[in-house]
RNA sequence: UGACCGAUGGUGUAACGGUAGCACAUCUGGUUUUGGUCCAGACAGCCAAGGUUCGAAUCCUUGUCGGUCAGCCA
């Protein structure tokens, strides 16, 4: 909805990426009055954050220029595709918050039209049926530095080609027996122009067209034409399709009718994230090898994984904005992704106190059996989120790491004989440490200052530390799943001599049971987001039930103490 | 030994022939009832060589490095 054209004239105009520049130029020259983009996934797997970049780019462009964006499934290879994938893709796009124009489109909707165009190319002398085997075709294609050889079947008559192509379509032939090829140039320096295959025979059941077809068009003979049918103005794809562009244009040249929208292919660099892998094949390997629990494992860079991890659509949009659109290869620091979700959750997440690694503290001068409710701020960044009441009593839990018998003055948490603040509660002083026979600390005996209620001392004395805590008898046990990066290497799939799986981080998941949570957290519903104060952001996992709440750690808070103490 | 594309701080990304800017990361301070947030500051860059020009990150040439392409995958 932001109007980029308007921004042009404003003082603090935002710089445009190269695609926006192309669009604005096209609009200015009157080449188009409205732009139409599209997101064209093949339904053969789950979407990942790289797809999210493409979705946000395409739909974002549609929105900012008051144009339209189509969702189209590129379903020309029935053997690899399934409705399971179209469903998950639909869900992911919707979750990101985008609405496609009109109905969902499918390349398979255009199979009849594509077939007609193939006939036209045959009649015009630009396509022929080739009887060679796959190996023969491959061998005669040449290499990037050596031209290929023409097929012996290249000069068949139009009539023969028509007849043979009809037989291919009719099911008279077996898989692989013949293909339809475009007649272009076997010595082209661009491999894609060396008589590319347009149709192959596949006696396979298609998830939408069923058994109607036994020949299926190739990507190159489908994509540009689908764009053309849908009047796509700007067909945006990733860099590896750069070499396909001459072919994209060649097919369009042979079917284009004057006066219609002629789509233009534009390529941008795909997203790479540090400490992970992004290819569908490798992600599938992680799932199939049980390195993760599924496509939506919170450690996966899939959209469903990020969603389960606690990422928000807003944070992914901000992330994409910060990453930018350009043509150079890149590896984005995963820290930028983490920054984006922290930024959003800092503003949006409900605060709550949870002790992950509990240490029992008894406040000896607090009356036994007494309880009180203390007001706590729900979100210091957003007053409208109000306050809640947290129960306090004689026995509480604090984090084990928040206590040391002795420590230097840089450690401003609880020490023997020193005073700290319990957030929203009281100042307490530690007087005695109780240990088991092995010397492990099992309990702390402290006293509190009744005058410091709410965490303020009337005499104005200061304490350096403020700890989170949970009242023992009011605490609920919850399970917490702490995720770390899946790989220990910045670019696990960049090593020529090593398999990416060698770099899997064995400690990418740590489960902690029996964390102590304040009662407020019992209200949580799947997907709700919280900041466990002083620790991290968490979201309630869908595996939770009434007996057991499970929280996924989305991302830790920045921790300059941890850094300093290292 | 081909074609196409690319090269700006550690990582990303701006500049459209006229002061190399922004974000993340890192490091200092300040504020703080989260060692969070916020605020202030520091660090750090045009692949190389020629050429055009009053002036080049930007235009040209050459080189270097990197990516993509030899599926009946997309």
Coordinates of C-alpha atoms (C1' of nucleotides) in Angstrom, one line a residue:
Chain A
X1 CA 0.0 0.0 0.0
X2 CA 3.0 2.3 0.3
X3 CA 3.1 4.1 -3.0
X4 CA 6.6 4.1 -4.2
X5 CA 5.8 6.7 -6.8
X6 CA 4.8 9.1 -4.1
X7 CA 7.9 8.4 -2.2
X8 CA 9.9 9.6 -5.1
X9 CA 9.0 13.2 -4.4
X10 CA 9.3 13.0 -0.7
X11 CA 12.5 14.1 1.1
X12 CA 13.5 10.8 2.7
X13 CA 12.9 8.7 -0.4
X14 CA 13.7 5.1 0.0
X15 CA 16.2 3.8 -2.6
X16 CA 14.7 1.3 -5.0
X17 CA 16.1 -2.1 -5.8
X18 CA 16.8 -2.9 -9.4
X19 CA 13.5 -4.6 -10.0
X20 CA 11.5 -1.7 -8.7
X21 CA 13.6 0.6 -11.0
X22 CA 12.6 -1.6 -13.9
X23 CA 8.9 -1.5 -12.9
X24 CA 8.9 2.2 -12.4
X25 CA 10.5 2.7 -15.8
X26 CA 8.0 0.5 -17.5
X27 CA 5.1 2.3 -15.8
X28 CA 6.6 5.7 -16.7
X29 CA 7.0 4.8 -20.3
X30 CA 3.5 3.5 -20.4
X31 CA 4.6 0.0 -21.3
X32 CA 2.2 -1.2 -18.7
X33 CA -0.6 0.5 -16.9
X34 CA -0.7 -2.2 -14.2
X35 CA 1.8 -4.7 -13.1
X36 CA 1.1 -8.4 -12.5
X37 CA 3.6 -10.6 -10.8
X38 CA 3.3 -14.2 -9.7
X39 CA 4.7 -16.7 -7.2
X40 CA 5.1 -20.0 -9.1
X41 CA 6.2 -22.9 -6.8
X42 CA 6.4 -26.5 -7.9
X43 CA 4.3 -28.5 -5.3
X44 CA 7.1 -31.0 -4.7
X45 CA 8.1 -30.0 -1.2
X46 CA 7.8 -27.6 1.7
X47 CA 8.5 -23.9 1.3
X48 CA 11.6 -22.5 3.0
X49 CA 12.7 -19.0 3.9
X50 CA 14.2 -18.5 0.5
X51 CA 10.7 -19.0 -0.9
X52 CA 9.5 -16.5 1.7
X53 CA 11.8 -13.9 0.2
X54 CA 10.3 -14.6 -3.3
X55 CA 6.8 -14.5 -1.9
X56 CA 7.4 -11.2 -0.1
X57 CA 9.1 -9.8 -3.1
X58 CA 6.4 -10.7 -5.6
X59 CA 3.3 -10.0 -3.5
X60 CA 5.1 -6.9 -2.1
X61 CA 5.6 -5.5 -5.6
X62 CA 2.0 -6.3 -6.5
X63 CA 0.8 -4.4 -3.4
X64 CA 3.1 -1.4 -3.6
X65 CA 2.4 -0.7 -7.3
X66 CA -1.4 -1.4 -6.9
X67 CA -1.0 -4.3 -9.2
X68 CA -1.9 -8.0 -8.8
X69 CA 0.0 -11.1 -7.9
X70 CA -1.0 -14.6 -8.9
X71 CA -0.3 -17.8 -7.1
X72 CA 0.5 -20.5 -9.7
X73 CA 1.6 -24.1 -9.1
X74 CA 4.1 -25.2 -11.7
X75 CA 2.9 -28.8 -11.7
X76 CA 4.3 -30.3 -14.9
X77 CA 6.1 -33.2 -13.3
X78 CA 3.5 -35.5 -11.8
X79 CA 6.0 -38.0 -10.5
X80 CA 7.3 -35.6 -7.9
X81 CA 4.2 -33.6 -7.0
X82 CA 1.4 -34.1 -4.5
X83 CA -1.6 -32.3 -3.0
X84 CA 0.1 -32.6 0.4
X85 CA 2.6 -30.0 -0.9
X86 CA 0.0 -27.7 -2.5
X87 CA -1.9 -27.6 0.8
X88 CA 1.2 -26.7 2.8
X89 CA 2.2 -24.0 0.3
X90 CA -1.3 -22.5 0.4
X91 CA -1.1 -22.4 4.2
X92 CA 2.4 -20.8 4.2
X93 CA 1.4 -18.1 1.7
X94 CA -1.7 -17.3 3.7
X95 CA 0.2 -17.3 7.0
X96 CA 2.6 -14.7 5.6
X97 CA -0.4 -12.6 5.1
X98 CA -0.8 -12.4 1.3
X99 CA -3.9 -12.7 -0.9
X100 CA -3.4 -13.8 -4.5
X101 CA -5.5 -12.4 -7.2
X102 CA -8.5 -14.5 -8.2
X103 CA -8.3 -18.2 -8.1
X104 CA -5.2 -20.3 -7.5
X105 CA -3.7 -21.1 -10.9
X106 CA -2.0 -24.3 -12.1
X107 CA 0.2 -24.8 -15.0
X108 CA -1.8 -28.0 -15.6
X109 CA -4.8 -25.8 -16.3
X110 CA -2.9 -24.8 -19.5
X111 CA -2.0 -28.3 -20.8
X112 CA -4.6 -28.0 -23.6
X113 CA -3.3 -24.6 -24.7
X114 CA 0.3 -25.7 -24.4
X115 CA -0.5 -28.7 -26.6
X116 CA -2.1 -26.4 -29.2
X117 CA 1.0 -24.3 -29.2
X118 CA 3.2 -27.3 -29.6
X119 CA 1.2 -28.2 -32.7
X120 CA 1.6 -24.7 -34.0
X121 CA 5.4 -24.9 -33.6
X122 CA 5.5 -28.2 -35.4
X123 CA 3.4 -26.8 -38.3
X124 CA 5.7 -23.8 -38.4
X125 CA 8.7 -26.0 -38.7
X126 CA 10.1 -25.1 -35.3
X127 CA 9.6 -28.4 -33.5
X128 CA 10.2 -32.1 -34.2
X129 CA 9.8 -35.5 -32.7
X130 CA 13.0 -37.2 -31.8
X131 CA 13.4 -41.0 -31.6
X132 CA 16.8 -40.9 -29.9
X133 CA 17.2 -42.3 -26.4
X134 CA 18.0 -40.0 -23.5
X135 CA 21.6 -41.1 -23.6
X136 CA 21.8 -40.3 -27.3
X137 CA 20.3 -36.9 -26.9
X138 CA 22.6 -36.2 -24.1
X139 CA 25.7 -37.3 -26.0
X140 CA 24.8 -35.3 -29.1
X141 CA 24.2 -32.2 -27.1
X142 CA 27.9 -31.4 -26.9
X143 CA 29.5 -29.6 -24.0
X144 CA 29.6 -26.0 -23.1
X145 CA 32.8 -25.6 -25.1
X146 CA 32.0 -28.0 -27.9
X147 CA 29.0 -27.7 -30.3
X148 CA 26.4 -30.5 -30.4
X149 CA 25.3 -32.6 -33.4
X150 CA 21.9 -32.5 -35.1
X151 CA 19.5 -35.4 -34.5
X152 CA 19.0 -37.7 -37.5
X153 CA 15.3 -37.1 -37.0
X154 CA 15.6 -33.3 -37.1
X155 CA 14.3 -33.0 -40.6
X156 CA 11.1 -35.0 -40.5
X157 CA 8.2 -33.7 -42.4
X158 CA 5.6 -31.6 -40.7
X159 CA 3.1 -34.4 -41.4
X160 CA 5.3 -37.1 -39.8
X161 CA 5.9 -34.9 -36.8
X162 CA 2.2 -34.2 -36.4
X163 CA 1.4 -37.9 -36.6
X164 CA 4.2 -38.9 -34.2
X165 CA 3.3 -36.2 -31.7
X166 CA -0.3 -37.3 -31.8
X167 CA 0.7 -40.9 -31.1
X168 CA 2.8 -39.7 -28.2
X169 CA -0.2 -37.9 -26.8
X170 CA -2.5 -40.8 -27.5
X171 CA -0.6 -43.2 -25.4
X172 CA 0.7 -45.4 -28.2
X173 CA 4.3 -45.1 -27.0
X174 CA 6.2 -46.0 -23.9
X175 CA 7.9 -43.6 -21.6
X176 CA 11.1 -42.3 -23.1
X177 CA 10.5 -43.7 -26.6
X178 CA 10.2 -40.3 -28.2
X179 CA 10.3 -36.6 -27.2
X180 CA 9.2 -33.4 -28.9
X181 CA 12.1 -31.0 -29.3
X182 CA 12.3 -27.3 -30.4
X183 CA 14.4 -26.8 -33.5
X184 CA 16.7 -24.1 -32.6
X185 CA 20.5 -24.3 -32.8
X186 CA 22.6 -27.4 -31.9
X187 CA 25.8 -25.2 -31.9
X188 CA 24.5 -22.4 -29.8
X189 CA 26.9 -21.3 -27.1
X190 CA 23.9 -21.5 -24.7
X191 CA 23.3 -25.1 -23.9
X192 CA 19.6 -24.4 -23.4
X193 CA 19.2 -23.4 -27.0
X194 CA 20.5 -26.7 -28.4
X195 CA 17.1 -28.1 -29.4
X196 CA 15.6 -28.3 -25.9
X197 CA 13.0 -31.0 -25.1
X198 CA 9.5 -29.6 -25.0
X199 CA 7.5 -32.7 -24.2
X200 CA 8.3 -36.1 -22.8
X201 CA 6.2 -39.2 -22.4
X202 CA 5.2 -40.1 -18.8
X203 CA 2.5 -42.5 -18.1
X204 CA 2.0 -41.1 -14.7
X205 CA -1.0 -40.1 -12.7
X206 CA -1.2 -36.3 -12.2
X207 CA -2.6 -35.0 -8.9
X208 CA -5.0 -32.7 -10.8
X209 CA -5.4 -33.9 -14.4
X210 CA -5.4 -37.6 -13.4
X211 CA -4.8 -39.8 -16.3
X212 CA -5.9 -37.4 -19.0
X213 CA -2.3 -36.9 -20.2
X214 CA 0.6 -39.2 -20.8
X215 CA 2.8 -36.4 -22.2
X216 CA 3.9 -33.6 -20.0
X217 CA 5.5 -30.3 -21.1
X218 CA 8.9 -29.3 -19.7
X219 CA 9.5 -26.3 -17.5
X220 CA 10.9 -24.2 -20.4
X221 CA 7.9 -24.9 -22.6
X222 CA 5.5 -24.1 -19.8
X223 CA 6.7 -21.2 -17.6
X224 CA 6.9 -18.4 -20.1
X225 CA 3.6 -19.4 -21.7
X226 CA 1.9 -19.6 -18.4
X227 CA 3.1 -16.1 -17.6
X228 CA 1.8 -15.0 -21.1
X229 CA -1.6 -16.6 -20.5
X230 CA -1.9 -14.8 -17.2
X231 CA -0.6 -11.5 -18.6
X232 CA 2.2 -11.5 -16.1
X233 CA 4.2 -8.3 -16.7
X234 CA 7.3 -9.1 -14.6
X235 CA 8.2 -12.7 -14.2
X236 CA 10.7 -12.7 -11.3
X237 CA 12.9 -15.8 -10.7
X238 CA 16.3 -16.7 -9.3
X239 CA 19.7 -16.3 -10.9
X240 CA 20.0 -19.9 -12.1
X241 CA 17.4 -19.2 -14.7
X242 CA 19.4 -16.5 -16.3
X243 CA 20.7 -18.8 -19.0
X244 CA 17.1 -19.9 -19.7
X245 CA 16.0 -16.4 -20.6
X246 CA 16.9 -16.6 -24.3
X247 CA 14.7 -19.7 -24.5
X248 CA 11.9 -18.1 -22.5
X249 CA 12.0 -15.3 -25.1
X250 CA 12.3 -17.7 -28.1
X251 CA 9.1 -19.6 -27.2
X252 CA 7.3 -16.3 -26.6
X253 CA 8.5 -15.0 -30.0
X254 CA 6.8 -18.0 -31.7
X255 CA 3.4 -17.7 -30.0
X256 CA 3.1 -14.0 -29.3
X257 CA 0.2 -12.1 -30.7
X258 CA 0.4 -8.4 -31.1
X259 CA -1.3 -6.2 -28.6
X260 CA -1.0 -8.6 -25.7
X261 CA 1.1 -8.3 -22.6
X262 CA 4.5 -9.7 -23.2
X263 CA 6.1 -10.9 -19.9
X264 CA 9.7 -10.2 -19.1
X265 CA 11.8 -12.5 -17.0
X266 CA 14.0 -10.8 -14.3
X267 CA 16.4 -12.7 -12.1
X268 CA 17.6 -11.9 -8.6
X269 CA 19.9 -13.7 -6.2
X270 CA 18.4 -16.4 -4.0
X271 CA 18.7 -16.2 -0.3
X272 CA 21.3 -18.2 1.6
X273 CA 21.5 -18.3 5.3
X274 CA 24.5 -19.0 7.4
X275 CA 24.6 -22.1 9.5
X276 CA 21.9 -23.9 7.5
X277 CA 21.2 -25.6 4.2
X278 CA 18.4 -24.4 1.9
X279 CA 18.0 -26.9 -0.9
X280 CA 14.9 -29.0 -0.9
X281 CA 16.9 -32.1 -1.4
X282 CA 19.1 -31.5 1.6
X283 CA 16.2 -30.5 3.8
X284 CA 14.4 -33.7 2.7
X285 CA 17.5 -35.6 3.7
X286 CA 17.4 -34.2 7.2
X287 CA 13.8 -35.2 7.5
X288 CA 14.2 -38.7 6.1
X289 CA 17.3 -39.4 8.1
X290 CA 15.5 -38.3 11.3
X291 CA 18.0 -35.6 12.0
X292 CA 14.9 -33.5 12.7
X293 CA 11.4 -34.5 13.6
X294 CA 9.8 -33.3 10.4
X295 CA 9.5 -30.5 7.8
X296 CA 8.2 -28.2 10.5
X297 CA 10.9 -29.0 13.1
X298 CA 11.6 -25.6 14.7
X299 CA 15.3 -26.0 13.7
X300 CA 14.4 -26.2 10.0
X301 CA 14.6 -23.1 7.7
X302 CA 11.2 -24.0 6.3
X303 CA 8.4 -21.5 6.7
X304 CA 6.5 -24.1 8.7
X305 CA 9.5 -24.6 10.9
X306 CA 10.1 -21.0 11.5
X307 CA 6.4 -20.6 12.3
X308 CA 6.6 -23.4 14.9
X309 CA 9.8 -21.9 16.2
X310 CA 7.9 -18.7 17.0
X311 CA 8.8 -16.4 14.1
X312 CA 6.1 -14.0 13.0
X313 CA 5.2 -13.0 9.4
X314 CA 6.1 -9.4 10.4
X315 CA 9.6 -10.4 11.4
X316 CA 10.1 -12.3 8.1
X317 CA 9.0 -9.3 6.1
X318 CA 11.3 -7.0 8.0
X319 CA 14.1 -9.5 7.5
X320 CA 13.5 -9.6 3.8
X321 CA 13.4 -5.9 3.6
X322 CA 16.8 -5.7 5.3
X323 CA 18.3 -8.4 3.2
X324 CA 17.5 -6.5 0.0
X325 CA 17.2 -7.6 -3.6
X326 CA 20.2 -7.7 -5.8
X327 CA 22.1 -10.0 -8.3
X328 CA 25.2 -11.0 -6.3
X329 CA 25.5 -14.2 -4.5
X330 CA 25.2 -13.8 -0.7
X331 CA 25.2 -15.6 2.6
X332 CA 23.1 -13.7 5.1
X333 CA 24.2 -13.9 8.7
X334 CA 21.5 -15.8 10.6
X335 CA 22.0 -13.1 13.3
X336 CA 20.0 -10.7 11.1
X337 CA 17.1 -13.1 11.1
X338 CA 17.4 -13.3 14.9
X339 CA 17.5 -9.5 15.2
X340 CA 14.3 -9.2 13.2
X341 CA 12.3 -11.5 15.4
X342 CA 13.7 -10.0 18.6
X343 CA 12.8 -6.5 17.3
X344 CA 9.2 -7.6 16.7
X345 CA 8.8 -9.7 19.9
X346 CA 10.3 -7.0 22.1
X347 CA 7.4 -4.8 21.1
X348 CA 4.7 -7.5 21.0
X349 CA 5.4 -10.3 23.5
X350 CA 3.8 -10.7 26.8
X351 CA 6.4 -10.8 29.7
X352 CA 6.2 -13.6 32.1
X353 CA 8.5 -15.1 34.8
X354 CA 9.7 -18.7 34.4
X355 CA 12.6 -20.3 36.2
X356 CA 14.3 -22.8 33.9
X357 CA 16.8 -24.3 36.3
X358 CA 15.3 -23.9 39.7
X359 CA 17.0 -23.3 43.0
X360 CA 14.8 -23.3 46.1
X361 CA 14.9 -20.2 48.2
X362 CA 13.2 -19.9 51.6
X363 CA 12.6 -16.5 53.0
X364 CA 12.9 -17.1 56.7
X365 CA 11.3 -14.0 58.0
X366 CA 8.3 -14.2 55.7
X367 CA 5.2 -15.5 57.5
X368 CA 4.5 -19.1 56.9
X369 CA 1.3 -19.6 55.0
X370 CA 1.1 -16.1 53.8
X371 CA 0.5 -15.2 50.2
X372 CA 0.2 -12.0 48.3
X373 CA -0.4 -10.9 44.8
X374 CA 2.0 -8.5 43.3
X375 CA 1.3 -6.4 40.2
X376 CA 3.7 -6.9 37.3
X377 CA 3.9 -5.1 34.0
X378 CA 2.9 -7.2 31.0
X379 CA 5.1 -5.4 28.5
X380 CA 7.2 -2.3 29.3
X381 CA 7.2 -1.5 25.6
X382 CA 3.5 -1.3 25.4
X383 CA 1.4 0.2 28.2
X384 CA -1.8 -0.9 26.7
X385 CA -1.0 -4.5 27.5
X386 CA -1.6 -3.7 31.1
X387 CA -0.6 -5.5 34.2
X388 CA -1.1 -8.9 35.9
X389 CA -0.8 -10.2 39.4
X390 CA 2.0 -12.6 40.4
X391 CA 1.6 -14.7 43.6
X392 CA 4.4 -14.5 46.2
X393 CA 5.1 -16.7 49.2
X394 CA 7.7 -17.9 51.6
X395 CA 9.3 -20.4 49.3
X396 CA 10.3 -19.4 45.8
X397 CA 12.5 -20.5 43.0
X398 CA 15.3 -18.6 41.3
X399 CA 17.7 -19.6 38.6
X400 CA 20.7 -21.6 39.8
X401 CA 23.0 -19.5 37.7
X402 CA 21.7 -16.4 39.6
X403 CA 23.5 -17.4 42.8
X404 CA 27.2 -17.7 43.7
X405 CA 28.6 -18.0 47.1
X406 CA 31.4 -15.7 46.2
X407 CA 31.9 -13.6 43.1
X408 CA 33.6 -10.4 42.0
X409 CA 31.7 -7.2 42.0
X410 CA 30.9 -7.6 38.3
X411 CA 28.5 -10.3 39.2
X412 CA 25.5 -8.4 40.4
X413 CA 23.2 -11.2 41.2
X414 CA 22.7 -13.0 44.5
X415 CA 25.8 -13.7 46.6
X416 CA 26.1 -15.0 50.2
X417 CA 25.6 -11.9 52.4
X418 CA 24.5 -9.6 49.7
X419 CA 21.2 -8.1 48.6
X420 CA 19.3 -8.2 45.3
X421 CA 15.8 -7.3 44.1
X422 CA 13.2 -9.9 43.2
X423 CA 11.4 -8.3 40.3
X424 CA 8.1 -6.7 41.3
X425 CA 8.5 -8.2 44.8
X426 CA 11.1 -7.5 47.6
X427 CA 14.8 -7.0 48.3
X428 CA 16.2 -10.2 49.8
X429 CA 19.5 -10.9 51.4
X430 CA 21.1 -14.4 51.4
X431 CA 22.2 -15.6 54.8
X432 CA 22.8 -19.2 54.5
X433 CA 23.5 -21.9 51.9
X434 CA 22.3 -25.4 52.4
X435 CA 24.2 -28.2 50.6
X436 CA 23.7 -31.9 50.2
X437 CA 26.5 -34.4 51.2
X438 CA 28.1 -34.0 47.8
X439 CA 28.4 -30.3 48.2
X440 CA 25.7 -29.3 45.8
X441 CA 23.7 -26.3 46.7
X442 CA 20.1 -27.4 47.4
X443 CA 18.5 -24.4 49.1
X444 CA 19.2 -20.8 50.1
X445 CA 17.9 -19.2 53.3
X446 CA 17.3 -15.5 52.8
X447 CA 15.5 -12.7 54.6
X448 CA 13.5 -10.0 53.0
X449 CA 12.9 -6.3 53.7
X450 CA 9.1 -5.9 54.1
X451 CA 9.5 -2.2 53.3
X452 CA 10.8 -2.9 49.9
X453 CA 7.5 -4.2 48.5
X454 CA 7.2 -3.8 44.8
X455 CA 10.9 -3.7 44.5
X456 CA 11.6 -0.2 45.7
X457 CA 13.4 0.6 49.0
X458 CA 12.0 3.6 50.9
X459 CA 15.5 4.7 52.0
X460 CA 16.6 4.9 48.4
X461 CA 19.4 2.3 48.7
X462 CA 20.3 0.6 45.4
X463 CA 20.8 -3.0 44.5
X464 CA 22.6 -3.9 41.3
X465 CA 20.7 -7.1 40.5
X466 CA 17.1 -7.8 39.7
X467 CA 16.1 -11.5 39.5
X468 CA 13.1 -13.2 38.2
X469 CA 11.5 -15.8 40.4
X470 CA 8.4 -18.0 40.8
X471 CA 6.5 -18.8 44.0
X472 CA 7.0 -22.5 44.7
X473 CA 3.5 -23.5 45.7
X474 CA 2.0 -21.5 42.8
X475 CA 4.4 -22.8 40.2
X476 CA 3.4 -25.0 37.3
X477 CA 5.9 -27.4 35.7
X478 CA 6.4 -26.8 32.0
X479 CA 8.7 -28.3 29.4
X480 CA 11.0 -26.1 27.5
X481 CA 12.7 -26.9 24.2
X482 CA 15.8 -24.9 23.6
X483 CA 17.0 -24.8 20.0
X484 CA 20.4 -24.0 18.7
X485 CA 21.7 -23.8 15.2
X486 CA 21.4 -27.1 13.3
X487 CA 25.0 -26.9 11.9
X488 CA 28.3 -25.9 13.4
X489 CA 29.6 -24.6 10.1
X490 CA 28.7 -21.3 8.5
X491 CA 28.2 -22.9 5.1
X492 CA 27.7 -26.6 5.7
X493 CA 27.1 -27.5 2.1
X494 CA 30.1 -25.5 0.7
X495 CA 32.7 -28.1 1.4
X496 CA 33.6 -30.1 -1.7
X497 CA 35.1 -33.0 0.1
X498 CA 32.7 -33.3 3.0
X499 CA 29.0 -34.1 3.3
X500 CA 27.0 -31.3 4.9
X501 CA 25.6 -33.7 7.5
X502 CA 29.1 -34.0 9.0
X503 CA 28.5 -30.5 10.4
X504 CA 25.3 -31.2 12.2
X505 CA 25.3 -29.7 15.7
X506 CA 24.7 -32.6 18.1
X507 CA 23.4 -30.1 20.7
X508 CA 20.8 -28.4 18.5
X509 CA 18.0 -29.4 20.8
X510 CA 18.0 -29.3 24.6
X511 CA 14.9 -30.3 26.4
X512 CA 14.4 -29.1 30.0
X513 CA 11.5 -30.6 31.9
X514 CA 10.1 -29.2 35.1
X515 CA 10.7 -25.6 34.5
X516 CA 8.8 -23.5 37.0
X517 CA 6.2 -21.1 35.5
X518 CA 4.0 -18.4 37.1
X519 CA 0.3 -19.2 36.9
X520 CA -0.4 -16.6 34.2
X521 CA 1.3 -18.9 31.7
X522 CA -1.5 -21.5 32.1
X523 CA -3.6 -19.4 29.8
X524 CA -1.3 -20.0 26.8
X525 CA -2.7 -21.2 23.5
X526 CA -0.6 -22.8 20.7
X527 CA 1.3 -20.2 18.9
X528 CA 1.2 -17.6 21.7
X529 CA 4.4 -15.7 22.2
X530 CA 6.1 -14.8 25.5
X531 CA 9.2 -13.3 26.8
X532 CA 10.5 -15.3 29.7
X533 CA 12.1 -12.4 31.4
X534 CA 15.8 -12.2 31.4
X535 CA 16.0 -15.4 29.3
X536 CA 14.4 -15.6 25.9
X537 CA 11.3 -15.5 23.7
X538 CA 9.2 -18.6 23.7
X539 CA 6.1 -19.8 21.9
X540 CA 3.7 -22.6 22.9
X541 CA 4.2 -25.7 20.8
X542 CA 1.3 -27.5 19.2
X543 CA 2.3 -30.7 20.9
X544 CA 1.2 -29.3 24.2
X545 CA -1.8 -30.6 26.1
X546 CA -3.6 -29.9 29.4
X547 CA -1.1 -32.0 31.4
X548 CA 1.9 -30.7 29.7
X549 CA 2.7 -27.3 28.2
X550 CA 5.7 -27.3 25.9
X551 CA 7.4 -24.1 24.9
X552 CA 9.8 -23.6 22.0
X553 CA 12.6 -21.2 22.4
X554 CA 12.4 -18.8 19.5
X555 CA 15.5 -16.8 20.2
X556 CA 17.4 -15.7 23.3
X557 CA 17.5 -12.2 24.6
X558 CA 20.7 -10.4 23.7
X559 CA 23.1 -11.1 26.6
X560 CA 26.0 -8.8 27.0
X561 CA 26.8 -10.4 30.4
X562 CA 27.3 -13.8 28.9
X563 CA 29.6 -12.3 26.3
X564 CA 31.6 -10.3 28.9
X565 CA 32.0 -13.3 31.2
X566 CA 33.4 -15.5 28.5
Chain B
rU1 C1' 38.9 -23.6 -22.8
rG2 C1' 32.4 -21.3 -24.8
rA3 C1' 28.1 -18.3 -23.3
rC4 C1' 25.6 -15.5 -19.6
rC5 C1' 25.9 -13.0 -14.8
rG6 C1' 28.3 -10.8 -10.7
rA7 C1' 32.4 -8.2 -7.6
rU8 C1' 31.4 -1.7 -2.3
rG9 C1' 33.5 -2.4 5.7
rG10 C1' 33.3 -9.0 9.1
rU11 C1' 27.9 -9.8 6.7
rG12 C1' 24.2 -7.6 3.6
rU13 C1' 22.7 -3.4 0.9
rA14 C1' 22.7 2.1 -1.2
rA15 C1' 25.0 5.7 -4.7
rC16 C1' 22.8 6.2 -11.5
rG17 C1' 29.5 11.2 -13.5
rG18 C1' 30.1 15.5 -8.3
rU19 C1' 31.2 14.7 0.1
rA20 C1' 31.1 6.4 -0.2
rG21 C1' 25.6 6.2 3.2
rC22 C1' 22.3 2.7 6.0
rA23 C1' 21.4 -1.9 8.7
rC24 C1' 23.3 -6.2 11.2
rA25 C1' 27.7 -7.8 13.8
rU26 C1' 31.7 -6.1 17.0
rC27 C1' 33.6 -2.5 20.7
rU28 C1' 32.9 2.1 24.3
rG29 C1' 29.9 5.0 27.4
rG30 C1' 24.9 6.6 29.5
rU31 C1' 19.9 5.2 31.2
rU32 C1' 17.3 1.1 33.3
rU33 C1' 13.0 -2.9 38.7
rU34 C1' 14.9 -7.6 32.4
rG35 C1' 23.1 -7.7 32.2
rG36 C1' 16.6 -6.8 27.7
rU37 C1' 14.9 -2.1 25.5
rC38 C1' 16.4 2.8 24.6
rC39 C1' 20.2 6.8 23.9
rA40 C1' 25.2 8.5 22.5
rG41 C1' 29.7 7.2 20.2
rA42 C1' 33.8 4.1 17.9
rC43 C1' 35.7 0.5 14.5
rA44 C1' 35.6 -0.8 9.4
rG45 C1' 34.8 -0.7 2.5
rC46 C1' 34.8 0.8 -3.7
rC47 C1' 38.8 -6.6 -6.9
rA48 C1' 43.3 -4.9 -10.0
rA49 C1' 45.6 -2.1 -14.0
rG50 C1' 45.0 1.1 -17.8
rG51 C1' 41.7 4.8 -20.4
rU52 C1' 37.7 8.8 -21.1
rU53 C1' 36.6 13.2 -18.0
rC54 C1' 37.6 19.3 -14.6
rG55 C1' 35.8 15.1 -11.8
rA56 C1' 34.9 7.7 -11.9
rA57 C1' 32.3 3.0 -7.1
rU58 C1' 29.5 4.6 -11.4
rC59 C1' 31.4 5.0 -18.5
rC60 C1' 35.2 2.0 -21.8
rU61 C1' 39.2 -1.8 -22.2
rU62 C1' 42.0 -5.7 -20.3
rG63 C1' 42.9 -8.9 -16.4
rU64 C1' 41.7 -11.5 -11.7
rC65 C1' 38.3 -13.9 -8.7
rG66 C1' 33.3 -16.0 -8.0
rG67 C1' 28.4 -18.1 -9.8
rU68 C1' 25.2 -20.6 -13.6
rC69 C1' 24.7 -24.0 -17.9
rA70 C1' 26.1 -30.5 -20.8
rG71 C1' 17.8 -33.6 -16.8
rC72 C1' 13.2 -36.7 -21.0
rC73 C1' 13.8 -31.9 -12.9
rA74 C1' 11.9 -27.1 -11.7

